[in-house]
PDB file of C-alpha atoms in Angstrom:
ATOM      1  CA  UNK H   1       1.400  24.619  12.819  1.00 81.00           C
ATOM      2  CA  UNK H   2      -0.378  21.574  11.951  1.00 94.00           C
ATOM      3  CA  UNK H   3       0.033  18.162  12.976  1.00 96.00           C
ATOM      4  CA  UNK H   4      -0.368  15.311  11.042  1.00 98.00           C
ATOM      5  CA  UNK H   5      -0.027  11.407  12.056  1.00 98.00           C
ATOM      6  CA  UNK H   6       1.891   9.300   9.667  1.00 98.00           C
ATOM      7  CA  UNK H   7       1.055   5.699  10.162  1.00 98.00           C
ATOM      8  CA  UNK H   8       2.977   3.941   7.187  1.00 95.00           C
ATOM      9  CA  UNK H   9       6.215   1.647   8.811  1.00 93.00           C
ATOM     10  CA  UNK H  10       8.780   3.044   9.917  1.00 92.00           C
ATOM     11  CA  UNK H  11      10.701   3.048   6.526  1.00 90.00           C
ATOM     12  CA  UNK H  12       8.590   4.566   3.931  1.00 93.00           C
ATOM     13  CA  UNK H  13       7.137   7.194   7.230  1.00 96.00           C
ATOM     14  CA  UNK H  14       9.891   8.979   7.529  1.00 96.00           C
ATOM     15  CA  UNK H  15      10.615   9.153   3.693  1.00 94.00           C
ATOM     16  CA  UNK H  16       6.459  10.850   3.598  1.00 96.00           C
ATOM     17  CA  UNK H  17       7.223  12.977   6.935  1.00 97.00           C
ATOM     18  CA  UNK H  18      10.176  14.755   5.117  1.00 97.00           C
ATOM     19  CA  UNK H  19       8.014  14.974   2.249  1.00 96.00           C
ATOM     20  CA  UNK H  20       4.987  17.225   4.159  1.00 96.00           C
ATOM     21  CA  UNK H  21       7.593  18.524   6.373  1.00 96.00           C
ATOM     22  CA  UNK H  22       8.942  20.659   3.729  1.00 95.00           C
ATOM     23  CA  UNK H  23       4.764  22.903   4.038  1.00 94.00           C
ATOM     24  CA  UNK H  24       5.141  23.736   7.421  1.00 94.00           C
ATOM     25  CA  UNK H  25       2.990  20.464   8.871  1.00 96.00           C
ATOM     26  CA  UNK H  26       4.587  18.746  12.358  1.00 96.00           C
ATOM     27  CA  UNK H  27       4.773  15.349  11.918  1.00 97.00           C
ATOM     28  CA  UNK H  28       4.367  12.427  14.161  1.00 97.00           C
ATOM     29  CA  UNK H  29       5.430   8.541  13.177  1.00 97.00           C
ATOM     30  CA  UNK H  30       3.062   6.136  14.242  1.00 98.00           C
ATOM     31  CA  UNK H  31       3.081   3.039  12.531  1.00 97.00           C
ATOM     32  CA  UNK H  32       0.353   0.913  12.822  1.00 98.00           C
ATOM     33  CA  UNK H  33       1.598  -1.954  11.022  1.00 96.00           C
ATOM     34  CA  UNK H  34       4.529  -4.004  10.781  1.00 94.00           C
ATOM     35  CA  UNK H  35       6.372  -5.813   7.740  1.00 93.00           C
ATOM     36  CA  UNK H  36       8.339  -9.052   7.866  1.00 94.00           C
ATOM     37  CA  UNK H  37       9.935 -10.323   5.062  1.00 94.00           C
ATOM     38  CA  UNK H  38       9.090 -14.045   4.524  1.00 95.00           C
ATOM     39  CA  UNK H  39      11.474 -16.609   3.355  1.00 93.00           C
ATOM     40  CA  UNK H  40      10.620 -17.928  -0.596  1.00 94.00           C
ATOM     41  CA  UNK H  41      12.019 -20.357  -3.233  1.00 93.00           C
ATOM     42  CA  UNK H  42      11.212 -21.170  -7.010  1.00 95.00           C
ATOM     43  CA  UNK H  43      12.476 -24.386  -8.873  1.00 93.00           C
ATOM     44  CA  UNK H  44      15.759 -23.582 -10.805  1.00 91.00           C
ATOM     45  CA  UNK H  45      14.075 -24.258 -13.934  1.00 94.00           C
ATOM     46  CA  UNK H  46      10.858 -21.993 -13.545  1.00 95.00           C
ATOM     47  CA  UNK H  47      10.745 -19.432 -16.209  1.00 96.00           C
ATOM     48  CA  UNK H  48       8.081 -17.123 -15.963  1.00 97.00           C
ATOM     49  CA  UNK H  49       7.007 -14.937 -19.063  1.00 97.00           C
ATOM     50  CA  UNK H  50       5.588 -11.553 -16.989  1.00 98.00           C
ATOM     51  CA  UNK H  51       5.795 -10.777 -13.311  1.00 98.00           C
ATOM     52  CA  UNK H  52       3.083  -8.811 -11.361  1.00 98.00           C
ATOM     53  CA  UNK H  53       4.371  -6.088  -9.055  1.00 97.00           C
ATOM     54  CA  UNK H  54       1.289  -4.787  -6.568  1.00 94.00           C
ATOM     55  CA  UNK H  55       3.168  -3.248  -4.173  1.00 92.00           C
ATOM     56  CA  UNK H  56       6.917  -1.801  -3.296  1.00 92.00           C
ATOM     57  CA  UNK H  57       7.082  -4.027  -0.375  1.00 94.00           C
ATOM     58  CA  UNK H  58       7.394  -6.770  -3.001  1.00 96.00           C
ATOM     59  CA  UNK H  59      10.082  -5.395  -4.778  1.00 97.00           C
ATOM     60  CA  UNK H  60      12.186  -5.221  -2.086  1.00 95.00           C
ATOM     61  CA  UNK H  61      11.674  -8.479  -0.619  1.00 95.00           C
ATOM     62  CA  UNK H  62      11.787 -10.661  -3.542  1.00 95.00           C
ATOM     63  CA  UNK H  63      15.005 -11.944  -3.724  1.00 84.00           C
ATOM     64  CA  UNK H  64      15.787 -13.007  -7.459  1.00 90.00           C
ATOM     65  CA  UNK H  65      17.823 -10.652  -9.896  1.00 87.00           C
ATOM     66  CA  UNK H  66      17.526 -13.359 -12.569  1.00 92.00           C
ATOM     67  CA  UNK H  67      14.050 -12.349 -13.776  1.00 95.00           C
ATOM     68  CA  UNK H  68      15.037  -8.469 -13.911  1.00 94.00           C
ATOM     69  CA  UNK H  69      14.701  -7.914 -18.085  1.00 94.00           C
ATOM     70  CA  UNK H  70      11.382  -9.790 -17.894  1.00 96.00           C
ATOM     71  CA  UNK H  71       8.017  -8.191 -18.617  1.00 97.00           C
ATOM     72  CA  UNK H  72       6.730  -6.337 -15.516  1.00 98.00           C
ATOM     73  CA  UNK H  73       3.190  -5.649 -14.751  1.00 98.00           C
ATOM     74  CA  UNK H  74       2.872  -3.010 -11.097  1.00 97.00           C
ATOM     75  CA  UNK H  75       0.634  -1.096  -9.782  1.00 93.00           C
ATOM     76  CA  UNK H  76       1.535   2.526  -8.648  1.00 88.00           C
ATOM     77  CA  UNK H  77       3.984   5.449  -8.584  1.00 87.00           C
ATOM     78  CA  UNK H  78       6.112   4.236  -5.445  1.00 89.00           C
ATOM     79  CA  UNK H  79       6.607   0.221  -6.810  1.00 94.00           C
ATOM     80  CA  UNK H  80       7.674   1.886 -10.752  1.00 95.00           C
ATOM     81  CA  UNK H  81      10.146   3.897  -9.115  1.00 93.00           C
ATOM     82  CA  UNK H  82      10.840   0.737  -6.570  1.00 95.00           C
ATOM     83  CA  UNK H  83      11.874  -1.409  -9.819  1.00 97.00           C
ATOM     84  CA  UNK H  84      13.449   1.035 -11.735  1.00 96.00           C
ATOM     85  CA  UNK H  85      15.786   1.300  -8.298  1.00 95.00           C
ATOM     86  CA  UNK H  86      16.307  -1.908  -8.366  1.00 95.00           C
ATOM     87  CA  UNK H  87      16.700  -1.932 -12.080  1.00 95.00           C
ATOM     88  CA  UNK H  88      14.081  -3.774 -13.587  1.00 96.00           C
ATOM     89  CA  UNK H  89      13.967  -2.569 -17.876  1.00 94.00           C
ATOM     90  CA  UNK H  90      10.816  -3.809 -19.144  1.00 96.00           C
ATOM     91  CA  UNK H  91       8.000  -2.397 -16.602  1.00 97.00           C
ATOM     92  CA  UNK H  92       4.628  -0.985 -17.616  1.00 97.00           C
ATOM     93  CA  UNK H  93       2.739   0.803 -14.906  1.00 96.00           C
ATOM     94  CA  UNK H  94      -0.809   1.316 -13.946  1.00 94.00           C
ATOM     95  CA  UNK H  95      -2.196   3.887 -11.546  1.00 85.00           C
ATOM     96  CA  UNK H  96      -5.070   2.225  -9.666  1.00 80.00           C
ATOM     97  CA  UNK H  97      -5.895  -1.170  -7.972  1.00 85.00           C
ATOM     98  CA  UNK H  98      -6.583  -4.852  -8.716  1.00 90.00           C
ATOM     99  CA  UNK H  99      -8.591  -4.059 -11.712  1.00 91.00           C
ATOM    100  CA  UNK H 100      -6.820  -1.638 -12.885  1.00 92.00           C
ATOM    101  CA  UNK H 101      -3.719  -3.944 -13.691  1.00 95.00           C
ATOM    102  CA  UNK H 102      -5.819  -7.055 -14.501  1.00 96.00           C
ATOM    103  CA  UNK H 103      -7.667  -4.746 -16.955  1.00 96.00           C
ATOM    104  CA  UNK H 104      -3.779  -4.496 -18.615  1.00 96.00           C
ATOM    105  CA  UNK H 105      -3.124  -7.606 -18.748  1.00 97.00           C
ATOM    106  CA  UNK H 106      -6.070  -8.637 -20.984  1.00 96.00           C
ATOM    107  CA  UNK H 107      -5.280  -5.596 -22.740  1.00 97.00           C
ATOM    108  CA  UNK H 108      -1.845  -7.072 -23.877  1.00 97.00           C
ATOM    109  CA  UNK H 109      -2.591 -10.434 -23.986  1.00 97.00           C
ATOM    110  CA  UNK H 110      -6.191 -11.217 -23.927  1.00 96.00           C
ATOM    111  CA  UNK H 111      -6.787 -14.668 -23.594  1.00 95.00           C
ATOM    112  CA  UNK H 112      -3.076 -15.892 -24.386  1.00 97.00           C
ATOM    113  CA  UNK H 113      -1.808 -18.535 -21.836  1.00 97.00           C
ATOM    114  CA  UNK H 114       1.550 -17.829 -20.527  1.00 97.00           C
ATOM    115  CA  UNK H 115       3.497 -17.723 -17.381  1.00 97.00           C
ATOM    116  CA  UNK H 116       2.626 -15.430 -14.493  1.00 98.00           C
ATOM    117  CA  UNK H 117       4.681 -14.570 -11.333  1.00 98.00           C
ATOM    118  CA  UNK H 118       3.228 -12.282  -8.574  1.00 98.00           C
ATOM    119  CA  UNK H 119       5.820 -12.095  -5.741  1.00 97.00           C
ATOM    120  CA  UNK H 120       3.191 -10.281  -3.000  1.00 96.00           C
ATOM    121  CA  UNK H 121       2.241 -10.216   0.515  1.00 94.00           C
ATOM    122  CA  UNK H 122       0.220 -12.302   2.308  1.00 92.00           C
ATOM    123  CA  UNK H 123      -2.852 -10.100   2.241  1.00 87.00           C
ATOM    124  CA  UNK H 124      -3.322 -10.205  -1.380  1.00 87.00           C
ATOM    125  CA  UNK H 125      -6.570  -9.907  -2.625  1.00 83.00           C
ATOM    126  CA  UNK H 126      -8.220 -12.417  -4.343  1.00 91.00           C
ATOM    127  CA  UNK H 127      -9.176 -10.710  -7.266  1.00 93.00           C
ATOM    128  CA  UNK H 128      -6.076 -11.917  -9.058  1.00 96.00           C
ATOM    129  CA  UNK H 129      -6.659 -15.750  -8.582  1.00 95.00           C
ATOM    130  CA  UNK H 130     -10.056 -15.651  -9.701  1.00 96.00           C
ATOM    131  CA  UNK H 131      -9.133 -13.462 -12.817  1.00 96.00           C
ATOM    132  CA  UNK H 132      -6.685 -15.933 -14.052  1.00 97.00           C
ATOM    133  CA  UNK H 133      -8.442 -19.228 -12.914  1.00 95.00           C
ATOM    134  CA  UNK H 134     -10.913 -18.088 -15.739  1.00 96.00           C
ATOM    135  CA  UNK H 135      -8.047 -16.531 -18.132  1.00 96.00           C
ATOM    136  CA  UNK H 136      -6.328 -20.032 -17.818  1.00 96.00           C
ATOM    137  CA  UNK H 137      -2.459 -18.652 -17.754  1.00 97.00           C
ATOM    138  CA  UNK H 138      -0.164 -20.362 -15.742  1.00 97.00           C
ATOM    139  CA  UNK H 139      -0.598 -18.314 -12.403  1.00 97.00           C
ATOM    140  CA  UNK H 140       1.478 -18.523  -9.117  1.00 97.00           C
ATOM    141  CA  UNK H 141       1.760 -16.366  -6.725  1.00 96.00           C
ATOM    142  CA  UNK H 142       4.292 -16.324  -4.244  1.00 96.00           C
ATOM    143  CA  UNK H 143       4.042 -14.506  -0.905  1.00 96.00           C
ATOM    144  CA  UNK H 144       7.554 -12.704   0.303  1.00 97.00           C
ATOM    145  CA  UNK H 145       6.372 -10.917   3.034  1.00 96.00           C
ATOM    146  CA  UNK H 146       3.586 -10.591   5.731  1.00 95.00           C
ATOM    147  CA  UNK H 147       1.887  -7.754   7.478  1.00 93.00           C
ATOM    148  CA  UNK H 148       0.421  -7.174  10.601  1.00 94.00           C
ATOM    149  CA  UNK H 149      -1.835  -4.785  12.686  1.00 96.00           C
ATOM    150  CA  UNK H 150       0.511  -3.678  15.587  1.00 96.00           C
ATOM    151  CA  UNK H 151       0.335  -0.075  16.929  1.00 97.00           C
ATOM    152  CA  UNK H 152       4.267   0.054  17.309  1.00 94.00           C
ATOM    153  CA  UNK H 153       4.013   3.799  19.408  1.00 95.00           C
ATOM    154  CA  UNK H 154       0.666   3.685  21.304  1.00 97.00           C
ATOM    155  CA  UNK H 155       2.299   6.436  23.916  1.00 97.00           C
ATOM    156  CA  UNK H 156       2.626   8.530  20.946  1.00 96.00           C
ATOM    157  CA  UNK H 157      -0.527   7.771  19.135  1.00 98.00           C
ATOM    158  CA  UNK H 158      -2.154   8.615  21.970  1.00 97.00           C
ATOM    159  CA  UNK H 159      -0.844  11.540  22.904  1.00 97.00           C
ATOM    160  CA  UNK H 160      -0.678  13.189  19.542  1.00 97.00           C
ATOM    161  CA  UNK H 161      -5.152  13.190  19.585  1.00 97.00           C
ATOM    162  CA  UNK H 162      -4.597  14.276  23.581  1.00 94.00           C
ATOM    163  CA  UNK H 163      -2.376  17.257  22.520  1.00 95.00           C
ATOM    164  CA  UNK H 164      -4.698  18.671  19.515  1.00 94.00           C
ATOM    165  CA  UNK H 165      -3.136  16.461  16.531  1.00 96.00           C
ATOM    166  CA  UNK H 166      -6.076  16.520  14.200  1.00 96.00           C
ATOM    167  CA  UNK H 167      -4.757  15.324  10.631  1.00 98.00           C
ATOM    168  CA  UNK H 168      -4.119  11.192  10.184  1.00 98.00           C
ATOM    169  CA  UNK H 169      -2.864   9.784   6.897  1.00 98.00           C
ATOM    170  CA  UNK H 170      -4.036   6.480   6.258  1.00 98.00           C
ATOM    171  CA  UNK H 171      -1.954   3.947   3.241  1.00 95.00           C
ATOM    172  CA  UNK H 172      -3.949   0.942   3.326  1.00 93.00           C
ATOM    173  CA  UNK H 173      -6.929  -1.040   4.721  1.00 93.00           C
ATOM    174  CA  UNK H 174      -5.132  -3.167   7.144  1.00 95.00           C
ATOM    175  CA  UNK H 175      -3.659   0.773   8.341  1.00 97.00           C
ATOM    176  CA  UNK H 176      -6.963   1.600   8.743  1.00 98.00           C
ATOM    177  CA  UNK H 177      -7.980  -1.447  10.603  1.00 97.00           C
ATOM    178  CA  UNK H 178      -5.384  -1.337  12.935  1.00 98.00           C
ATOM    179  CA  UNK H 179      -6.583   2.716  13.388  1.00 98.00           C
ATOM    180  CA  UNK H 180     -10.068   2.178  14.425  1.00 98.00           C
ATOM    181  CA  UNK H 181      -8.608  -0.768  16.687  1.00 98.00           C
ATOM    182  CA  UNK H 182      -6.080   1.556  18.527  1.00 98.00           C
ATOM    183  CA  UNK H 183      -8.650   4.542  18.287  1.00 98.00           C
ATOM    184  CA  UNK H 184     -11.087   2.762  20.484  1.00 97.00           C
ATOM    185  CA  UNK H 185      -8.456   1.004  22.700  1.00 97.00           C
ATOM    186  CA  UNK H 186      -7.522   4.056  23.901  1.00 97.00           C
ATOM    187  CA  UNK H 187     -10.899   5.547  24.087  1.00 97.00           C
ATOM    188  CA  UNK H 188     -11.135   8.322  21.976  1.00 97.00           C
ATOM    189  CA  UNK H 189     -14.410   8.269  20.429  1.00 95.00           C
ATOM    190  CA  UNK H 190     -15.511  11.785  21.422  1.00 94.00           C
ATOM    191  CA  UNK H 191     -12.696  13.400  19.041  1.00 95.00           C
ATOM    192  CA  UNK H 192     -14.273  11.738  16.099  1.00 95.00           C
ATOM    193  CA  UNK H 193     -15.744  15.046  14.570  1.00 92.00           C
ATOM    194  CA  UNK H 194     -12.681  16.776  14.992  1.00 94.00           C
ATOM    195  CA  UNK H 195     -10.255  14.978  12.847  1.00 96.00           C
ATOM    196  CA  UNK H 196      -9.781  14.930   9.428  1.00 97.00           C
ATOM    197  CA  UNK H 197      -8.419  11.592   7.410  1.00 98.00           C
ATOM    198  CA  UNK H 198      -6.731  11.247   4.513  1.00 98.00           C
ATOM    199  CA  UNK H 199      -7.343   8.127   3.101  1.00 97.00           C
ATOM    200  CA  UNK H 200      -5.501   7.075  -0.166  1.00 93.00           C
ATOM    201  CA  UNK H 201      -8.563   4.909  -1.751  1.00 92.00           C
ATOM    202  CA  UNK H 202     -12.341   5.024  -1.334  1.00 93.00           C
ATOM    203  CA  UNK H 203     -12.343   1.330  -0.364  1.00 92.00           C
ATOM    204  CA  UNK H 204     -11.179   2.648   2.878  1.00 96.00           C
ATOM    205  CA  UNK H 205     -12.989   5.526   3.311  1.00 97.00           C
ATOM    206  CA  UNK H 206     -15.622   3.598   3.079  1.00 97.00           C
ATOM    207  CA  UNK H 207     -14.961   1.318   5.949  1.00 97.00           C
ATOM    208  CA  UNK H 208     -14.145   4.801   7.958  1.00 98.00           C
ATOM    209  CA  UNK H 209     -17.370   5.412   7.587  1.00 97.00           C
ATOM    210  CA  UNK H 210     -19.047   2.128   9.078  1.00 97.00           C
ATOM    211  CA  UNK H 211     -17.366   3.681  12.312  1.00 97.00           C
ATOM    212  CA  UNK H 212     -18.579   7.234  12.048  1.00 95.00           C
ATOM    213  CA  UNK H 213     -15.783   9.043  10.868  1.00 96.00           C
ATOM    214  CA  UNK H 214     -17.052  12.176   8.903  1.00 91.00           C
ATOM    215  CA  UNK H 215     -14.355  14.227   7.649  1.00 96.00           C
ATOM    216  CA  UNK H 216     -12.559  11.805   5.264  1.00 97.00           C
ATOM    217  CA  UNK H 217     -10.696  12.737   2.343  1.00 97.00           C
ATOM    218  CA  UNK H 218      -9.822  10.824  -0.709  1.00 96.00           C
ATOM    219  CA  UNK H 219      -6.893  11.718  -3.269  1.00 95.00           C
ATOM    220  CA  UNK H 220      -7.835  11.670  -6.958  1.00 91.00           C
ATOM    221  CA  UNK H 221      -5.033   9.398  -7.196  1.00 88.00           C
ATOM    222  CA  UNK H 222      -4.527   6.303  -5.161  1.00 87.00           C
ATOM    223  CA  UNK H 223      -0.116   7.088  -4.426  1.00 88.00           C
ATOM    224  CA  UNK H 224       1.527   9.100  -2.109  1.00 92.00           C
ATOM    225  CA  UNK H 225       1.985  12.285  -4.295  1.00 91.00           C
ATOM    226  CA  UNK H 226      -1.790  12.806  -5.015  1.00 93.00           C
ATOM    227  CA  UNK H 227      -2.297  12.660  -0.838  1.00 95.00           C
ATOM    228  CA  UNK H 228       0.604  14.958  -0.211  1.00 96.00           C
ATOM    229  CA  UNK H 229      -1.057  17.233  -2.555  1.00 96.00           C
ATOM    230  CA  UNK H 230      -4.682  17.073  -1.144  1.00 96.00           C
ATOM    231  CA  UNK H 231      -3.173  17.959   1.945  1.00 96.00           C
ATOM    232  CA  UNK H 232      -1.805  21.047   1.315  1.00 93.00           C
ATOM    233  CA  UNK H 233      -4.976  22.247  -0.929  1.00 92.00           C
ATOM    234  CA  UNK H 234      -7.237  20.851   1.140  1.00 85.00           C
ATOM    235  CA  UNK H 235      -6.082  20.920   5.023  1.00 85.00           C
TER     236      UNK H 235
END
């Protein structure tokens, strides 16, 4: 049977590991990075007219159920069904990245100033501020949680390449970062052209290959669905 390495945290690994579990693949939890939620407050009076959901992470640490029947921007499969859990009405969803979303907002409103909440993590990219420095809405974003590179199993990591594990799935760029980082701290170089990587957007494939990795894979979708499904067509 085949083994794959799941690096995603612990929470949303072992939701993916029952997931490819279910087509015969042997799973291993490794998470490379860690989550912590970070404390946030908004003025009792702040009214925002559309929120901006880029990842689940932010759905469940952003603490206010006030704003729940306001217009909702996200990015993605796994933050839709994220807010629909947590029972959001009005959401509008975009398979992609940054652009993608930012693309749907001028869409709907164009250059109409409004009010803009983006409860996100602390890596956010900076595409967003720049968009709407230009587009002149009333932008704030407000960071709820943090994430950082930490190999939380290196026994297992390690051991997984030692005992023939070939397959690693790979979430984000800071997953990836935190890879290469642990790859080479434990000195595994020469098993580079034996393992295959799913990566779940191009952006990090691309910085895979700065390091030599060869046999990288990319969904045609960036969620977890499209990946699971490469993976059994593909591996």
């Amino acid at each position: 049977m085949k083994k794959v390495l799941v690096t995603r945290p612990f929470a949303d690994a072992i939701i993916t590991s029952k997931k490819i579990n279910r087509f015969g693949f042997i799973t291993t939890i490794c998470p490379l990075i860690i989550l912590n939620q970070r404390k946030h407050t908004l003025d009792t009076s702040y009214n925002p007219d559309v929120l901006i959901f880029s990842s689940k992470n932010s759905v469940r640490f952003f603490n206010y159920v006030k704003f729940k029947r306001k217009m909702v921007l996200c990015i993605g499969e796994g933050t839709y069904k994220e807010l629909k859990q947590n029972k959001y009405q009005n959401i509008i969803n975009v398979d992609g990245n940054a652009k993608k979303i930012l693309e749907k907002f001028n869409e709907i409103y164009g250059k109409k100033k409004i009010k803009v909440l983006h409860p996100c993590g602390t890596n956010i990219k900076s595409e967003f501020k720049k968009y709407f420095l230009m587009q002149e809405s009333e932008y704030l974003q407000l960071p709820v949680y943090s994430l950082d590179k930490k190999n939380m199993e290196p026994y297992l990591f390690n051991n997984f390449f030692k005992d023939g594990g070939k397959i690693v799935l790979l979430f984000s760029q800071l997953t990836a970062e935190s890879f290469v980082e642990s790859f080479y701290k434990h000195k595994l170089q020469d098993l580079k052209c034996f393992i295959k990587i799913l990566a779940i957007s191009k952006n990090i494939s691309n910085y895979l290959k700065k390091y030599n990795f060869k046999n990288l894979i990319v969904p045609k979708k960036p969620n977890e669905h499209s990946l699971i499904s490469t993976l059994k067509e593909k591996i």
